[in-house]
PDB file of C-alpha atoms and ligand atoms in Angstrom:
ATOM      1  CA  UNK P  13     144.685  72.382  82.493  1.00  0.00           C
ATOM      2  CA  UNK P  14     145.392  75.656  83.664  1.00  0.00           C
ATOM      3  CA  UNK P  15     143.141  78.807  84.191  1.00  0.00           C
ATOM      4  CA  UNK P  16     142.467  81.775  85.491  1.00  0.00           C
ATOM      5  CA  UNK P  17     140.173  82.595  87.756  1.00  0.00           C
ATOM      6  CA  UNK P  18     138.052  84.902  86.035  1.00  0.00           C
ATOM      7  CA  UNK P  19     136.017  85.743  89.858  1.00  0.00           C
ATOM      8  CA  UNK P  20     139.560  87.335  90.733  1.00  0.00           C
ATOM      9  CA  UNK P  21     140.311  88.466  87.154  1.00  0.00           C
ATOM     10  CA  UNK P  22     140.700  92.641  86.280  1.00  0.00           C
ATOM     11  CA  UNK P  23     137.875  93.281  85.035  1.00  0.00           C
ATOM     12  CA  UNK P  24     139.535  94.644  82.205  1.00  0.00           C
ATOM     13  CA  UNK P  25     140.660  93.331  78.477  1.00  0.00           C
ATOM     14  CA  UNK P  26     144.279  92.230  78.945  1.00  0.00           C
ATOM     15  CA  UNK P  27     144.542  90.895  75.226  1.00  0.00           C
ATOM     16  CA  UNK P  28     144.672  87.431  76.668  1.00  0.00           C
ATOM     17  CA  UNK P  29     141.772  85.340  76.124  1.00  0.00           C
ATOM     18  CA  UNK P  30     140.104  83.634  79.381  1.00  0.00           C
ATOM     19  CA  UNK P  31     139.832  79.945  80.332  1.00  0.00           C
ATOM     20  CA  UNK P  32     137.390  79.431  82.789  1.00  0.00           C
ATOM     21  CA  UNK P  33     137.384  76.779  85.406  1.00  0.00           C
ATOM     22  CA  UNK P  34     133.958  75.052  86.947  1.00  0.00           C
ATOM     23  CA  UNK P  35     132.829  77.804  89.080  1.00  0.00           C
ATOM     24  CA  UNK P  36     132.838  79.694  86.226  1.00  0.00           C
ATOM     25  CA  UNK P  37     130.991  77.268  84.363  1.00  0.00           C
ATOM     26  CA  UNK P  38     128.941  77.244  87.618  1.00  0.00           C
ATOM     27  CA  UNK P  39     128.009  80.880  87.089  1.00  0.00           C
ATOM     28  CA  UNK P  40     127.190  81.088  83.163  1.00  0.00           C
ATOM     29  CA  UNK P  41     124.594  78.371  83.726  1.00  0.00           C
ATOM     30  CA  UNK P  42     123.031  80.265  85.832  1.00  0.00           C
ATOM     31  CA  UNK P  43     123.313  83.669  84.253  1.00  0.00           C
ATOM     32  CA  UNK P  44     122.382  81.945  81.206  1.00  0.00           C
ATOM     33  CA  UNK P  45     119.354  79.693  81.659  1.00  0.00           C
ATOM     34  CA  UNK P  46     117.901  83.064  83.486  1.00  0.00           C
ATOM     35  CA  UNK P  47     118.211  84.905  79.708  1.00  0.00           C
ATOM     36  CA  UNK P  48     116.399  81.886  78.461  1.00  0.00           C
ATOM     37  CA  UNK P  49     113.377  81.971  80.995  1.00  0.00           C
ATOM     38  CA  UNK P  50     113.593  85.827  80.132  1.00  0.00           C
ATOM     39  CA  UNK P  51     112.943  85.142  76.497  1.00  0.00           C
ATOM     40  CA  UNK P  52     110.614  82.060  77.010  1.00  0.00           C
ATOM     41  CA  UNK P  53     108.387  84.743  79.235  1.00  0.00           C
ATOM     42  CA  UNK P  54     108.236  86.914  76.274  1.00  0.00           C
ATOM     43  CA  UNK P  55     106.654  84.285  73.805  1.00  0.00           C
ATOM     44  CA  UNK P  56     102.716  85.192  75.076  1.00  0.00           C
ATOM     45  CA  UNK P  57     103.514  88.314  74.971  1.00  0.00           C
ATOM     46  CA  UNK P  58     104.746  89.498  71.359  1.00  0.00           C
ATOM     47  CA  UNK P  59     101.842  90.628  69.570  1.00  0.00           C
ATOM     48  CA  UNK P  60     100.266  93.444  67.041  1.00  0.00           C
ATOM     49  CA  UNK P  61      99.686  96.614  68.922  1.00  0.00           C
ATOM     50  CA  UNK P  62     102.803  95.732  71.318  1.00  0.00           C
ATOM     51  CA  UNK P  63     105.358  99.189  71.584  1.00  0.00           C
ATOM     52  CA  UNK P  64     108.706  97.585  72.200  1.00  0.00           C
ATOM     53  CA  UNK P  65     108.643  99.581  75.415  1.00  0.00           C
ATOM     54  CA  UNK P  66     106.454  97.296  77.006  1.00  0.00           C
ATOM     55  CA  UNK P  67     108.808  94.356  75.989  1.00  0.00           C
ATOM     56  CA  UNK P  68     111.456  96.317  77.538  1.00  0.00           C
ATOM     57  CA  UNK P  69     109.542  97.018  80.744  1.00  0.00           C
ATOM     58  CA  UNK P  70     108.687  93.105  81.336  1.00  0.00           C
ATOM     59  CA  UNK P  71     112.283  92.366  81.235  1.00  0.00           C
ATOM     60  CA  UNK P  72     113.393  94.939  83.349  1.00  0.00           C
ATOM     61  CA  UNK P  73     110.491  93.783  85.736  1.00  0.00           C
ATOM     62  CA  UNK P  74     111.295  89.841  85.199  1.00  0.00           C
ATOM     63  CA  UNK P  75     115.863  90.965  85.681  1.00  0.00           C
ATOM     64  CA  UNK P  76     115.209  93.127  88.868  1.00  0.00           C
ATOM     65  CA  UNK P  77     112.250  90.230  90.442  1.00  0.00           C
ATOM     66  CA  UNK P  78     115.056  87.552  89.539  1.00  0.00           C
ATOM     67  CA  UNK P  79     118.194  89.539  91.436  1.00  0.00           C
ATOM     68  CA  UNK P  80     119.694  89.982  88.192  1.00  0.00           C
ATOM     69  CA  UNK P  81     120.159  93.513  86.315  1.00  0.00           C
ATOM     70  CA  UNK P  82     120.304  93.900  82.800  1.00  0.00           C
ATOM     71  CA  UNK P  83     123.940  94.540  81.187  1.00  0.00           C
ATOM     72  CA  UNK P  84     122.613  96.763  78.461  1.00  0.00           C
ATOM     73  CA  UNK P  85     121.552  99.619  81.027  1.00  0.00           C
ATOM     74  CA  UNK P  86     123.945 102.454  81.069  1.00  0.00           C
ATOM     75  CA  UNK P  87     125.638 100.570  79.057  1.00  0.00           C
ATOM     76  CA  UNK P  88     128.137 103.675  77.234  1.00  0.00           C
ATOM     77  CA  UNK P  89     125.392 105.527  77.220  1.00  0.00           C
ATOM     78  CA  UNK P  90     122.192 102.887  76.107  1.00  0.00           C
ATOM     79  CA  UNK P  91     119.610 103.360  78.469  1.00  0.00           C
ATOM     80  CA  UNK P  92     117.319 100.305  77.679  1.00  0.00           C
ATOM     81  CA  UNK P  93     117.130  96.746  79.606  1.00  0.00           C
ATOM     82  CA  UNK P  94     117.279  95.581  75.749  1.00  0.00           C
ATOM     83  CA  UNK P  95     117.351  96.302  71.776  1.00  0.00           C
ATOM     84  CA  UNK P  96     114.646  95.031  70.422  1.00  0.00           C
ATOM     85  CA  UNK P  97     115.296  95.325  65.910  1.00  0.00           C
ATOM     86  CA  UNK P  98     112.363  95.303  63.870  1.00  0.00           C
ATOM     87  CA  UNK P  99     112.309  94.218  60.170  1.00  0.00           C
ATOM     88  CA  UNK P 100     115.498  95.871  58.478  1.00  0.00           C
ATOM     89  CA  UNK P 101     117.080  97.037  62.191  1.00  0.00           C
ATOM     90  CA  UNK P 102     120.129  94.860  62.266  1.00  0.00           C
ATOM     91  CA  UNK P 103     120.601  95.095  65.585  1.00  0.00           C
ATOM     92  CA  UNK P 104     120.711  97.666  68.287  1.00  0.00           C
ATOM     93  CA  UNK P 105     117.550  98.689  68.268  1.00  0.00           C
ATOM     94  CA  UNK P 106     115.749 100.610  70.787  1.00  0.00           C
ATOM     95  CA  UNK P 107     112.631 100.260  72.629  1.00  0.00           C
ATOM     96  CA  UNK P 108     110.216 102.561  71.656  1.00  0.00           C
ATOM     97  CA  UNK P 109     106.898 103.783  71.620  1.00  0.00           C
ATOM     98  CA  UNK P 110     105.795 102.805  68.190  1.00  0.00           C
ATOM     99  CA  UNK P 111     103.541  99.724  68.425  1.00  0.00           C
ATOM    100  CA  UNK P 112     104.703  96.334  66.730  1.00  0.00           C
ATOM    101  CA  UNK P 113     102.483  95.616  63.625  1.00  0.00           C
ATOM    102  CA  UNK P 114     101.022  91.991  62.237  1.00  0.00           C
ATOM    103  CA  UNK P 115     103.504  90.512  59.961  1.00  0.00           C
ATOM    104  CA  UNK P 116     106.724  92.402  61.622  1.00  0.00           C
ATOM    105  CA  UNK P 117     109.498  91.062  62.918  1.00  0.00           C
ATOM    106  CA  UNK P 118     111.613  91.497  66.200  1.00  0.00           C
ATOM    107  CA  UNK P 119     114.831  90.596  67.559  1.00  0.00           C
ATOM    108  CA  UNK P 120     114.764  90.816  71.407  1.00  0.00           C
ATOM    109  CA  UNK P 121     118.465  90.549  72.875  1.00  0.00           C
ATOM    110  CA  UNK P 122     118.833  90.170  76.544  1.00  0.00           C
ATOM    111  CA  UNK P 123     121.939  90.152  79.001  1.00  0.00           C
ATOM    112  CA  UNK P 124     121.308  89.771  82.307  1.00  0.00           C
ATOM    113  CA  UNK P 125     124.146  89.836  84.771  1.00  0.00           C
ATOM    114  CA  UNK P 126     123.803  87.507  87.962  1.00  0.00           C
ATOM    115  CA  UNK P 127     126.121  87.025  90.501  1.00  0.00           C
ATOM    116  CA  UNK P 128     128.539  89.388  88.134  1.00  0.00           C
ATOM    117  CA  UNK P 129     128.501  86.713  85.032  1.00  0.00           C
ATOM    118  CA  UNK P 130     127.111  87.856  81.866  1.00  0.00           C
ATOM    119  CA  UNK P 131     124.492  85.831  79.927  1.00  0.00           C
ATOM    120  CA  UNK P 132     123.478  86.870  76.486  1.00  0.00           C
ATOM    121  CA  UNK P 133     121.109  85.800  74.019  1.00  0.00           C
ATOM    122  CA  UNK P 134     118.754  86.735  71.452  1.00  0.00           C
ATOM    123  CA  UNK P 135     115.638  85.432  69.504  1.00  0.00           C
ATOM    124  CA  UNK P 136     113.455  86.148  66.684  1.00  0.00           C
ATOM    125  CA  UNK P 137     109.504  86.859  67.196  1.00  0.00           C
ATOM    126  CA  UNK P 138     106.633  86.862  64.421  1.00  0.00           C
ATOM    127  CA  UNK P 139     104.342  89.186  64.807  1.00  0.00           C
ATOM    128  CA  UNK P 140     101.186  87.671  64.079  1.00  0.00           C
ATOM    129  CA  UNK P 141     101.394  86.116  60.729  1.00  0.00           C
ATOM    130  CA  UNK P 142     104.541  86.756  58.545  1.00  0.00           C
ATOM    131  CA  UNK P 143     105.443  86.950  55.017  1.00  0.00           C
ATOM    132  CA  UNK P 144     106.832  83.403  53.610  1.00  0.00           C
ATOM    133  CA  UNK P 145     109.952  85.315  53.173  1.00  0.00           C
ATOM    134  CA  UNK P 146     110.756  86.362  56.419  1.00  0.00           C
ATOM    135  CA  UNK P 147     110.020  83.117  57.800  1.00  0.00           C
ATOM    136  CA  UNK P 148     112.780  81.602  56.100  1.00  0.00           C
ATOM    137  CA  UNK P 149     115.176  84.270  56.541  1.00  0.00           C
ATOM    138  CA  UNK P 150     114.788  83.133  60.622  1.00  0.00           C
ATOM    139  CA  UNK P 151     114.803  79.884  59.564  1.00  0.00           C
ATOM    140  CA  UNK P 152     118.275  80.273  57.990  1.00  0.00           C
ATOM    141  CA  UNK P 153     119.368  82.271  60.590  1.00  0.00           C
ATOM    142  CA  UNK P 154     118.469  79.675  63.510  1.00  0.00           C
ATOM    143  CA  UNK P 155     120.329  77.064  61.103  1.00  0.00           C
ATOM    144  CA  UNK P 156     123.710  79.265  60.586  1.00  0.00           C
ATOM    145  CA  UNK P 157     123.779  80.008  64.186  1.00  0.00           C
ATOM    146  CA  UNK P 158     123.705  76.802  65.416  1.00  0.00           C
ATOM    147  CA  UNK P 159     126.043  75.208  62.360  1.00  0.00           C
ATOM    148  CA  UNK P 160     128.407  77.628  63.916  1.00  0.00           C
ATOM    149  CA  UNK P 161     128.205  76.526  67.265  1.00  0.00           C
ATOM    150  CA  UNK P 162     128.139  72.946  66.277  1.00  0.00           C
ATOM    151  CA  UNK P 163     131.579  73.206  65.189  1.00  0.00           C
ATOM    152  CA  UNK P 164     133.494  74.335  68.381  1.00  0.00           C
ATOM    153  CA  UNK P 165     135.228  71.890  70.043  1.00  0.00           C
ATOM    154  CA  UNK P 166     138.927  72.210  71.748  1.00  0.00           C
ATOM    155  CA  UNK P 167     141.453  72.749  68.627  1.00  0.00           C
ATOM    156  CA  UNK P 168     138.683  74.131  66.180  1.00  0.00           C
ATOM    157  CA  UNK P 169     139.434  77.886  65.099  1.00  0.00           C
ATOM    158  CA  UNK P 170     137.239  81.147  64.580  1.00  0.00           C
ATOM    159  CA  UNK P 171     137.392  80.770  61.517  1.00  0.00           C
ATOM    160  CA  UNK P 172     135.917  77.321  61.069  1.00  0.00           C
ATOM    161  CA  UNK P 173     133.068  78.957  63.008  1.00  0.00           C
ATOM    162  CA  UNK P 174     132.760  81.997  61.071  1.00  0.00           C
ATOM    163  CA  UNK P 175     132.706  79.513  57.818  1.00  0.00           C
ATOM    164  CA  UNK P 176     130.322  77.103  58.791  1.00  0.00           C
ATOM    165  CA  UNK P 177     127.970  80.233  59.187  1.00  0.00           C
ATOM    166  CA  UNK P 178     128.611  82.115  55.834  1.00  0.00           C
ATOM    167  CA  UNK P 179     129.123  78.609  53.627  1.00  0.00           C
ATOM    168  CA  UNK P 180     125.420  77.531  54.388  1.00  0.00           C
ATOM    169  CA  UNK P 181     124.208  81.439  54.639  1.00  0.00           C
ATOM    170  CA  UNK P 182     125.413  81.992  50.851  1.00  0.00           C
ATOM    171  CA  UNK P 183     124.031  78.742  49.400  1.00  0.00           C
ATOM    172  CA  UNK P 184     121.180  80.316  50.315  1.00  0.00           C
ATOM    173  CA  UNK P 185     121.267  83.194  48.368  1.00  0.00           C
ATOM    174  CA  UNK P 186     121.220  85.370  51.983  1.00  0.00           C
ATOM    175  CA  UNK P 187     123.627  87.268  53.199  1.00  0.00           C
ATOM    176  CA  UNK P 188     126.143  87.982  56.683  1.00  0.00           C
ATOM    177  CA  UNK P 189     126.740  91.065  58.548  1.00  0.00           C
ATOM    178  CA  UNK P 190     130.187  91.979  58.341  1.00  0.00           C
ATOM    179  CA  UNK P 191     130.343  94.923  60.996  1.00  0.00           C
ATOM    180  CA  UNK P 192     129.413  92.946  64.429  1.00  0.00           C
ATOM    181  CA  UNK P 193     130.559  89.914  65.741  1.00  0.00           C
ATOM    182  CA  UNK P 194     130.172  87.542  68.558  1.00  0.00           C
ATOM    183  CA  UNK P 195     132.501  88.164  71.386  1.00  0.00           C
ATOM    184  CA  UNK P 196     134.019  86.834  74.537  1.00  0.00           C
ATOM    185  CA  UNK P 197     131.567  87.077  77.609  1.00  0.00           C
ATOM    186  CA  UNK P 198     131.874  86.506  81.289  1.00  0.00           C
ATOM    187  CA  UNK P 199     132.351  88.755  84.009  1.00  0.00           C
ATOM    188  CA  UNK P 200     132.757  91.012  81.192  1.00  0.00           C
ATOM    189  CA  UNK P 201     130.178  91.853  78.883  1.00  0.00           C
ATOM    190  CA  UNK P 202     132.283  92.414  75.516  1.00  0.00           C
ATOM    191  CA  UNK P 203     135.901  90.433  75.899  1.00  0.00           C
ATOM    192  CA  UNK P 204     138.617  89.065  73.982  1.00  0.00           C
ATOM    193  CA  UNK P 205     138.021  87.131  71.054  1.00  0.00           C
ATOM    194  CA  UNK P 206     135.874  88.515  68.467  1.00  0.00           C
ATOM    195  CA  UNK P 207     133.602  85.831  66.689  1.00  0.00           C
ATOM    196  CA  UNK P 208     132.993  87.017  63.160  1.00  0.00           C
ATOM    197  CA  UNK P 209     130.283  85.128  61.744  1.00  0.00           C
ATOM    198  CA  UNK P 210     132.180  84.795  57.678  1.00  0.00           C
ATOM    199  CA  UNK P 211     135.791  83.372  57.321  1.00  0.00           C
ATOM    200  CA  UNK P 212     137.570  80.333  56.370  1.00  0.00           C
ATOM    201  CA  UNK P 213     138.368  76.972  58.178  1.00  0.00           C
ATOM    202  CA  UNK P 214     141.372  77.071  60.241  1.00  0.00           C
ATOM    203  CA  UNK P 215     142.020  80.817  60.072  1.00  0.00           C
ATOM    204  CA  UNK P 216     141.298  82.550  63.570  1.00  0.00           C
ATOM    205  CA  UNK P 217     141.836  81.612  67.072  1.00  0.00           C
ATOM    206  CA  UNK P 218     142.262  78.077  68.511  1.00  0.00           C
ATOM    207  CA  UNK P 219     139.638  76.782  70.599  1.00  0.00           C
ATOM    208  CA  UNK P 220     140.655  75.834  74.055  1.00  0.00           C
ATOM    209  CA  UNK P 221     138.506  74.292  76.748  1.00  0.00           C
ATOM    210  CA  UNK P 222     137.054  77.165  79.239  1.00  0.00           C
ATOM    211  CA  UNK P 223     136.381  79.850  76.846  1.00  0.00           C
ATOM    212  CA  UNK P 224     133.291  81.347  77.055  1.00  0.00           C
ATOM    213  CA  UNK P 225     132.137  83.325  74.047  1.00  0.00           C
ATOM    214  CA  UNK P 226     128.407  84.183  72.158  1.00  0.00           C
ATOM    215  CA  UNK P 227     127.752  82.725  68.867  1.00  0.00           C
ATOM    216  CA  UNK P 228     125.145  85.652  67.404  1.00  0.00           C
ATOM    217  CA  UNK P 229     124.829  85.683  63.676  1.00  0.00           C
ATOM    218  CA  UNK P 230     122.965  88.602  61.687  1.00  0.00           C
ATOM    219  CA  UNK P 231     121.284  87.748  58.493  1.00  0.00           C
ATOM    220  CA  UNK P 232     119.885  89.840  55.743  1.00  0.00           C
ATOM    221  CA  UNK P 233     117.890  89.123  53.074  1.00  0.00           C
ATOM    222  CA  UNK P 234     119.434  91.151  50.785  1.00  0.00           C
ATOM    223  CA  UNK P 235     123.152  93.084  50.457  1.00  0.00           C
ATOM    224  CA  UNK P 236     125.702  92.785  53.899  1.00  0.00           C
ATOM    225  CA  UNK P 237     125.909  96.156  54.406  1.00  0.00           C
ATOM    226  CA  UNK P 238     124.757  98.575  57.114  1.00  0.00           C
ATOM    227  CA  UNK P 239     124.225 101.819  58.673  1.00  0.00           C
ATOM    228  CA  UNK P 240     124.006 103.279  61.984  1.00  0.00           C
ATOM    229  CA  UNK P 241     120.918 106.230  62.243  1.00  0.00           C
ATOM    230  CA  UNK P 242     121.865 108.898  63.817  1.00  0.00           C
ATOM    231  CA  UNK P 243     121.018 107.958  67.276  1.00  0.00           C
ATOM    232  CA  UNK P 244     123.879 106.387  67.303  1.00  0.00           C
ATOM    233  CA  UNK P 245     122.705 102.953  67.763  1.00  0.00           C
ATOM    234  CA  UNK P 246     120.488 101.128  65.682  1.00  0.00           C
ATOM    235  CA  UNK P 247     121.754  99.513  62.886  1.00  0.00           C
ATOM    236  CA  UNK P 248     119.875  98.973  59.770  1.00  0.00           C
ATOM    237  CA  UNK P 249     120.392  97.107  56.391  1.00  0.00           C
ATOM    238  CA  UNK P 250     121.501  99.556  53.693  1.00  0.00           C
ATOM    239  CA  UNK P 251     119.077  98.378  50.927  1.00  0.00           C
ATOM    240  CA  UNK P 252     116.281  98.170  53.920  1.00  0.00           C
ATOM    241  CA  UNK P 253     116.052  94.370  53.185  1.00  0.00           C
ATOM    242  CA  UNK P 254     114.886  92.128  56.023  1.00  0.00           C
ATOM    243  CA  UNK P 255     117.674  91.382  59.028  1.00  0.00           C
ATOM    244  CA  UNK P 256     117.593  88.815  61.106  1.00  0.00           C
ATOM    245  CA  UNK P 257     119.521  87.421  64.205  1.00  0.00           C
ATOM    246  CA  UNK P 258     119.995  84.620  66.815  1.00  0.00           C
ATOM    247  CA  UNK P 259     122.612  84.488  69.626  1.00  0.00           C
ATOM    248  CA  UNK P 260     123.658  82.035  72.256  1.00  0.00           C
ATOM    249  CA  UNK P 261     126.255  82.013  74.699  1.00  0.00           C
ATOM    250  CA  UNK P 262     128.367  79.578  75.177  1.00  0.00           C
ATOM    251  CA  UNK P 263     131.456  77.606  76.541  1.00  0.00           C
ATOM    252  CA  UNK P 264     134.154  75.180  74.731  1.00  0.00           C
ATOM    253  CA  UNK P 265     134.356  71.884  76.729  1.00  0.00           C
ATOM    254  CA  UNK P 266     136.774  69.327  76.744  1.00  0.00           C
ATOM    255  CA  UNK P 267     135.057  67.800  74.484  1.00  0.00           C
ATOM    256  CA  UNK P 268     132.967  70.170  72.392  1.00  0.00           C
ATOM    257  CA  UNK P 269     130.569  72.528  73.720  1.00  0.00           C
ATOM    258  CA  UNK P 270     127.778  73.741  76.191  1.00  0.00           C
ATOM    259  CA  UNK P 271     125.376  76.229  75.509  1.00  0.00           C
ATOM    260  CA  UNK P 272     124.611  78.480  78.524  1.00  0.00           C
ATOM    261  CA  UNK P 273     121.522  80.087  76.921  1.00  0.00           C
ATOM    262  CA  UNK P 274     119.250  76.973  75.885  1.00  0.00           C
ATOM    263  CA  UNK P 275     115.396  77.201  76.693  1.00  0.00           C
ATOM    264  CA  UNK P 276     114.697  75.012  79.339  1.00  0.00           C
ATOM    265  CA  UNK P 277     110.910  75.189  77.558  1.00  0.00           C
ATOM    266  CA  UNK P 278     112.536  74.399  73.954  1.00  0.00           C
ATOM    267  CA  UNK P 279     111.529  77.653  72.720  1.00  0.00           C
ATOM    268  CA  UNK P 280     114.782  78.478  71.367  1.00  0.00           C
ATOM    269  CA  UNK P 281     113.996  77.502  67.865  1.00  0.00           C
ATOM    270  CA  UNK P 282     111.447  79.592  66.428  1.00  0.00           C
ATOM    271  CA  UNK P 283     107.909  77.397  65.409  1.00  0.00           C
ATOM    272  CA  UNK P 284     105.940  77.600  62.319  1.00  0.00           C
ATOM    273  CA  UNK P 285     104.012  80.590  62.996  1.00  0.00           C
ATOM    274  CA  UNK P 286      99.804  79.144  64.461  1.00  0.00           C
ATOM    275  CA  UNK P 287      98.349  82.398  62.638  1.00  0.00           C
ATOM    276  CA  UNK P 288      97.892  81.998  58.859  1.00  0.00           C
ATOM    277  CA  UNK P 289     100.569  83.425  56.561  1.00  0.00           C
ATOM    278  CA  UNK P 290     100.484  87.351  55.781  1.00  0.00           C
TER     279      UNK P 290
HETATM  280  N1  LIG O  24     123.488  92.382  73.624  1.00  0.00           N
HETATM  281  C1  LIG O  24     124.259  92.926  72.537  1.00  0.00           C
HETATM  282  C2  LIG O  24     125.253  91.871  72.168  1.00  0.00           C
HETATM  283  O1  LIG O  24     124.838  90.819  71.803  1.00  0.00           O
HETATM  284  C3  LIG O  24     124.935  94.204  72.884  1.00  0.00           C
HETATM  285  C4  LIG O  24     124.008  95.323  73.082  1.00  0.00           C
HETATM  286  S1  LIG O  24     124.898  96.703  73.584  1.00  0.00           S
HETATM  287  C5  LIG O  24     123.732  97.925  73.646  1.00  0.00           C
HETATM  288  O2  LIG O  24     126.433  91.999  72.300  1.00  0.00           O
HETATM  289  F1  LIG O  24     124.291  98.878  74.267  1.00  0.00           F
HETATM  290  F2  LIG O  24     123.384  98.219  72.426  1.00  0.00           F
HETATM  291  F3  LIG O  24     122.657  97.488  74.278  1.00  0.00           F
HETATM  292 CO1  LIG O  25     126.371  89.485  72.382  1.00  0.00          CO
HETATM  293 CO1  LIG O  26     123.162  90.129  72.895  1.00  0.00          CO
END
């Protein structure tokens, strides 16, 4: 198989997608299982009275202690080490002053950059006890992200992902984001191809072995649709129903697929929340 080396690469999109070789590989493991610790040192941390700032601040602290600096910072203008989305934010969300209350809750989406490869993920946190409902809408949501990751494999399309995702999302009377998508990753932080979490099997790109891409489904409770405030970043559902979102990065394989992100605790998958229900 042939590839280029993305170490050597423009860093620039070329409209071609990417097929990395093992150093690569190498690299996102790295860059990746450091997201996961990341997100696995948040766990203790997540609580009522929280401001998203100070979830903000520990991962700057934990990214610049680990030789690593988060993508997200300067990032066209974003000033934050991450977005952390609360309730109906979509995604995009940023750090703030406002404290996190019992029975929110917050998506926390990381990239660090190590060695110059990107790795990206997000997770869900409870804050304190949740409604019944919004445990189940991150239920669904872990589920339909990794349904669409369980489908890549050399040869699969896009759009198989993109339907395994919205197939399982609809039969549960919940509903995908239309206006973000997954996207290639690597040296760069946003590359060539988009994954769009709805479609139908077969449509798309192929799959080829050495593509490295995140997998980052949003989820509302209610309607698809969205708006941007006018900070210009953070996205929120247009009926203000409950959003939620999961993302891994990962690679296709020769024979399927690796996921760079995975906790090395197990923490990926969010547990039954120990407080009682809200
Ligand atoms: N981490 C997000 C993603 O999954 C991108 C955040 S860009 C920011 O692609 F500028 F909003 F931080
Ligand atoms: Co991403
Ligand atoms: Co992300």
């Amino acid at each position: 198989m042939s590839y280029v080396d993305a170490a050597l690469a423009p860093q620039r999109k070329t409209g071609q997608i990417k097929l990395h070789g093992p150093p690569a590989f190498e690299g996102m493991r790295k860059a990746g299982r450091l997201v996961a610790e990341c997100l696995d040192m948040l766990t203790g941390e997540i609580a009522p009275g929280v401001p998203t700032e100070r979830i903000d601040r520990l991962v700057l602290d934990f990214a610049l202690a680990h030789r690593a600096v988060p993508a997200t910072l300067m990032y066209r203008g974003y000033r934050k080490a991450t977005c952390t989305s609360v309730n109906h934010v979509v995604c995009h969300g940023i750090p703030g002053e406002k404290p996190l209350k019992e029975g929110d809750i917050v998506n926390v989406d990381v990239t660090l950059i190590l060695d110059g490869w990107h790795g990206d993920s997000s997770r869900m946190f409870a804050v304190g006890a949740i409604p019944r409902r919004a445990e189940r809408l991150i239920e669904v949501t872990y589920e339909a992200m990794m349904r669409g990751i369980s489908v890549i494999h050399p040869g699969a399309t896009t759009g198989d992902i993109g339907a395994a995702i919205q197939t399982y999302v609809e039969a549960q009377h919940m509903s995908v984001v239309r206006d973000f998508c997954g996207h290639g990753v690597g040296r760069l932080f946003h590359d060539e191809p988009n994954i769009v979490h709805v479609g139908r099997p077969g449509e798309g790109i192929v799959l080829r072995p050495g593509m490295f891409f995140t997998v980052e489904p949003m989820i509302n409770l209610g309607r698809p649709h969205v708006k941007v405030l006018s900070d210009g970043w953070t996205a929120v559902t247009r009926d203000r129903s409950l959003s939620a979102q999961f993302e891994h990065t990962v690679a296709v394989t020769e024979d399927g697929v690796e996921i760079f992100t995975l906790s090395p605790q197990g923490l990926d998958r969010p547990g039954p929340s120990a407080a009682p229900r809200a």
